[in-house]
Amino acid sequence: MKVSLNLGHVWHPRVTDERLRRLCAGRSAVITGAGSGMGRSLANRLAAAGIPVLISDVDAQALDETARSVARHGVPPEATEVDVADAAAVAAYADEVARRHGAPALVFNNAGITMVASIIDEDDDYARRIMAVNFGGVVNGTQAFLPHLEAVGGRIVNTSSAFGLMGSPAQSAYSASKFAARGFSESLQEQLRGSGSRARIHIVCPGVVHTAIARRARYMNPAVREYVTAGFDRRLPGAHPDAAATAILAGVLGDRDRILVGIDARALDLGVRLLAGALQRPVATVTGPVFRRILGVP
């Protein structure tokens, strides 16, 4: 049985329709990776507040499903198929958005993929694709939209991960991409503050969120796929995507630099801050049996 904390529709003192509308002031919200998971939930929550939503994804079918879901709120979204790893395509998309709608109030660089395999067995081409999407997508989206936000202000929300705080066994490329996304965003936060920019950067570090990422991950071993997806979907406690979207929006409204989603992300962040590298040993003791099975170690 899946253990999800579905708090997405529970009232939050900070996340109200009025505050979201005031934040956006009639401007739009751009969301990449909106075909499922947190991206879809963000689109639905913002549309429910009456905010124009511009969604994109590389998966046209998933994107269409999100568009139909969002349209039920009475605010038909503009859906565009975009590969965030393609810098030229993202730049052209940002320019078109600004030309047609003006500078957006919110930009969520949310697209992400992963692979579950040992470093010896992993698909090198796909590992590079993970870096191109998870890190390159953050860089491309930030560079493309930031010039439009500098003059009028706005928020860019870049998705890292709890695994951008401490690496995960069997997900080396994913962890590297999320560390890179966090480092890039933290550097840019200081740059924008120092320059007096009206644009702001937020970094999202979700813990376990019950999205489709495990089912859509690349696996080298079919047995590992079955083991991981069954554990992720049915046994691993985590947040519902709606609850994650609410937490992200609460962080943006609260002007937080780093937005931690879930108790697990908060605990890991605290542990890393207090114990640094020493945290890895107790965590490995607890999680070792699971990862030894994933990695095929007796």
Tab-separated table of N, CA and C in Angstrom, residues 8-69:
chain	number	residue	atom	x	y	z
A	8	GLY	N	-2.273	18.256	-0.409
A	8	GLY	CA	-2.270	19.304	-1.418
A	8	GLY	C	-3.488	20.195	-1.387
A	9	HIS	N	-4.628	19.660	-0.962
A	9	HIS	CA	-5.843	20.462	-0.976
A	9	HIS	C	-6.212	20.959	0.416
A	10	VAL	N	-5.351	20.695	1.412
A	10	VAL	CA	-5.580	21.195	2.760
A	10	VAL	C	-5.150	22.657	2.812
A	11	TRP	N	-5.924	23.452	3.512
A	11	TRP	CA	-5.617	24.875	3.613
A	11	TRP	C	-4.225	25.092	4.169
A	12	HIS	N	-3.499	25.989	3.588
A	12	HIS	CA	-2.175	26.383	4.068
A	12	HIS	C	-2.224	27.881	4.346
A	13	PRO	N	-1.709	28.328	5.479
A	13	PRO	CA	-1.846	29.738	5.844
A	13	PRO	C	-1.198	30.693	4.864
A	14	ARG	N	-0.239	30.203	4.101
A	14	ARG	CA	0.455	31.087	3.186
A	14	ARG	C	-0.059	30.963	1.756
A	15	VAL	N	-0.537	29.785	1.387
A	15	VAL	CA	-0.905	29.531	-0.007
A	15	VAL	C	-2.410	29.722	-0.185
A	16	THR	N	-2.796	30.923	-0.503
A	16	THR	CA	-4.197	31.233	-0.789
A	16	THR	C	-4.290	31.770	-2.206
A	17	ASP	N	-5.480	31.678	-2.795
A	17	ASP	CA	-5.676	32.197	-4.144
A	17	ASP	C	-5.334	33.680	-4.207
A	18	GLU	N	-5.756	34.413	-3.200
A	18	GLU	CA	-5.512	35.853	-3.207
A	18	GLU	C	-4.024	36.177	-3.188
A	19	ARG	N	-3.263	35.466	-2.360
A	19	ARG	CA	-1.831	35.741	-2.291
A	19	ARG	C	-1.113	35.329	-3.573
A	20	LEU	N	-1.546	34.231	-4.185
A	20	LEU	CA	-0.951	33.816	-5.449
A	20	LEU	C	-1.246	34.835	-6.547
A	21	ARG	N	-2.480	35.322	-6.582
A	21	ARG	CA	-2.822	36.335	-7.585
A	21	ARG	C	-2.043	37.624	-7.345
A	22	ARG	N	-1.870	37.999	-6.086
A	22	ARG	CA	-1.114	39.209	-5.782
A	22	ARG	C	0.355	39.042	-6.183
A	23	LEU	N	0.899	37.843	-5.963
A	23	LEU	CA	2.286	37.571	-6.338
A	23	LEU	C	2.482	37.708	-7.845
A	24	CYS	N	1.533	37.178	-8.610
A	24	CYS	CA	1.683	37.173	-10.068
A	24	CYS	C	1.200	38.466	-10.714
A	25	ALA	N	0.293	39.178	-10.067
A	25	ALA	CA	-0.170	40.493	-10.541
A	25	ALA	C	-0.589	40.468	-12.011
A	26	GLY	N	-1.348	39.457	-12.389
A	26	GLY	CA	-1.853	39.373	-13.753
A	26	GLY	C	-0.901	38.755	-14.749
A	27	ARG	N	0.290	38.435	-14.317
A	27	ARG	CA	1.276	37.814	-15.205
A	27	ARG	C	1.181	36.288	-15.122
A	28	SER	N	1.873	35.625	-16.023
A	28	SER	CA	1.737	34.176	-16.174
A	28	SER	C	2.747	33.415	-15.319
A	29	ALA	N	2.544	32.090	-15.292
A	29	ALA	CA	3.491	31.161	-14.682
A	29	ALA	C	3.919	30.151	-15.734
A	30	VAL	N	5.220	29.948	-15.866
A	30	VAL	CA	5.793	29.000	-16.828
A	30	VAL	C	6.276	27.781	-16.054
A	31	ILE	N	5.898	26.582	-16.521
A	31	ILE	CA	6.263	25.354	-15.821
A	31	ILE	C	6.803	24.346	-16.827
A	32	THR	N	8.068	23.942	-16.678
A	32	THR	CA	8.618	22.873	-17.510
A	32	THR	C	8.407	21.541	-16.792
A	33	GLY	N	8.504	20.452	-17.531
A	33	GLY	CA	8.260	19.142	-16.935
A	33	GLY	C	6.856	19.044	-16.379
A	34	ALA	N	5.904	19.663	-17.071
A	34	ALA	CA	4.530	19.750	-16.564
A	34	ALA	C	3.667	18.555	-16.956
A	35	GLY	N	4.253	17.554	-17.615
A	35	GLY	CA	3.471	16.420	-18.076
A	35	GLY	C	2.973	15.509	-16.975
A	36	SER	N	3.559	15.609	-15.787
A	36	SER	CA	3.138	14.748	-14.684
A	36	SER	C	3.707	15.300	-13.382
A	37	GLY	N	3.396	14.608	-12.289
A	37	GLY	CA	4.029	14.882	-11.007
A	37	GLY	C	3.866	16.290	-10.490
A	38	MET	N	4.947	16.828	-9.925
A	38	MET	CA	4.899	18.155	-9.319
A	38	MET	C	4.570	19.231	-10.339
A	39	GLY	N	5.040	19.073	-11.573
A	39	GLY	CA	4.746	20.063	-12.604
A	39	GLY	C	3.267	20.164	-12.881
A	40	ARG	N	2.609	19.012	-12.998
A	40	ARG	CA	1.160	19.012	-13.228
A	40	ARG	C	0.427	19.601	-12.021
A	41	SER	N	0.854	19.241	-10.824
A	41	SER	CA	0.193	19.746	-9.615
A	41	SER	C	0.377	21.259	-9.474
A	42	LEU	N	1.557	21.766	-9.792
A	42	LEU	CA	1.774	23.213	-9.766
A	42	LEU	C	0.856	23.915	-10.758
A	43	ALA	N	0.757	23.351	-11.948
A	43	ALA	CA	-0.101	23.955	-12.973
A	43	ALA	C	-1.549	24.006	-12.515
A	44	ASN	N	-2.024	22.923	-11.924
A	44	ASN	CA	-3.408	22.880	-11.470
A	44	ASN	C	-3.656	23.857	-10.322
A	45	ARG	N	-2.729	23.923	-9.380
A	45	ARG	CA	-2.943	24.818	-8.235
A	45	ARG	C	-2.935	26.280	-8.669
A	46	LEU	N	-2.028	26.642	-9.551
A	46	LEU	CA	-1.964	28.032	-10.012
A	46	LEU	C	-3.177	28.377	-10.869
A	47	ALA	N	-3.587	27.456	-11.724
A	47	ALA	CA	-4.769	27.700	-12.552
A	47	ALA	C	-6.010	27.847	-11.688
A	48	ALA	N	-6.076	27.087	-10.597
A	48	ALA	CA	-7.222	27.184	-9.692
A	48	ALA	C	-7.317	28.569	-9.065
A	49	ALA	N	-6.184	29.257	-8.981
A	49	ALA	CA	-6.166	30.622	-8.448
A	49	ALA	C	-6.411	31.664	-9.536
A	50	GLY	N	-6.635	31.204	-10.776
A	50	GLY	CA	-6.915	32.123	-11.872
A	50	GLY	C	-5.692	32.679	-12.560
A	51	ILE	N	-4.552	32.041	-12.365
A	51	ILE	CA	-3.300	32.528	-12.954
A	51	ILE	C	-3.077	31.870	-14.320
A	52	PRO	N	-2.767	32.640	-15.359
A	52	PRO	CA	-2.473	32.047	-16.667
A	52	PRO	C	-1.258	31.118	-16.572
A	53	VAL	N	-1.411	29.907	-17.071
A	53	VAL	CA	-0.378	28.887	-16.935
A	53	VAL	C	0.136	28.500	-18.319
A	54	LEU	N	1.461	28.534	-18.466
A	54	LEU	CA	2.127	28.130	-19.703
A	54	LEU	C	2.951	26.896	-19.383
A	55	ILE	N	2.568	25.763	-19.940
A	55	ILE	CA	3.183	24.495	-19.573
A	55	ILE	C	3.963	23.910	-20.739
A	56	SER	N	5.006	23.164	-20.393
A	56	SER	CA	5.793	22.504	-21.438
A	56	SER	C	6.304	21.166	-20.926
A	57	ASP	N	6.596	20.291	-21.882
A	57	ASP	CA	7.161	18.978	-21.580
A	57	ASP	C	7.664	18.393	-22.891
A	58	VAL	N	8.546	17.433	-22.794
A	58	VAL	CA	9.028	16.760	-23.997
A	58	VAL	C	8.072	15.647	-24.419
A	59	ASP	N	7.211	15.210	-23.509
A	59	ASP	CA	6.246	14.141	-23.761
A	59	ASP	C	4.914	14.775	-24.156
A	60	ALA	N	4.593	14.745	-25.446
A	60	ALA	CA	3.403	15.439	-25.944
A	60	ALA	C	2.114	14.853	-25.364
A	61	GLN	N	2.048	13.533	-25.217
A	61	GLN	CA	0.837	12.906	-24.694
A	61	GLN	C	0.598	13.298	-23.235
A	62	ALA	N	1.660	13.236	-22.430
A	62	ALA	CA	1.529	13.622	-21.019
A	62	ALA	C	1.171	15.094	-20.897
A	63	LEU	N	1.752	15.905	-21.749
A	63	LEU	CA	1.465	17.339	-21.733
A	63	LEU	C	0.004	17.602	-22.047
A	64	ASP	N	-0.545	16.856	-23.015
A	64	ASP	CA	-1.963	17.014	-23.357
A	64	ASP	C	-2.864	16.623	-22.189
A	65	GLU	N	-2.462	15.578	-21.454
A	65	GLU	CA	-3.238	15.168	-20.282
A	65	GLU	C	-3.244	16.271	-19.224
A	66	THR	N	-2.097	16.901	-19.011
A	66	THR	CA	-2.043	18.004	-18.057
A	66	THR	C	-2.884	19.174	-18.533
A	67	ALA	N	-2.817	19.469	-19.815
A	67	ALA	CA	-3.602	20.588	-20.364
A	67	ALA	C	-5.088	20.377	-20.126
A	68	ARG	N	-5.565	19.146	-20.329
A	68	ARG	CA	-6.984	18.866	-20.095
A	68	ARG	C	-7.328	18.998	-18.616
A	69	SER	N	-6.415	18.572	-17.767
A	69	SER	CA	-6.641	18.685	-16.325
A	69	SER	C	-6.714	20.150	-15.893
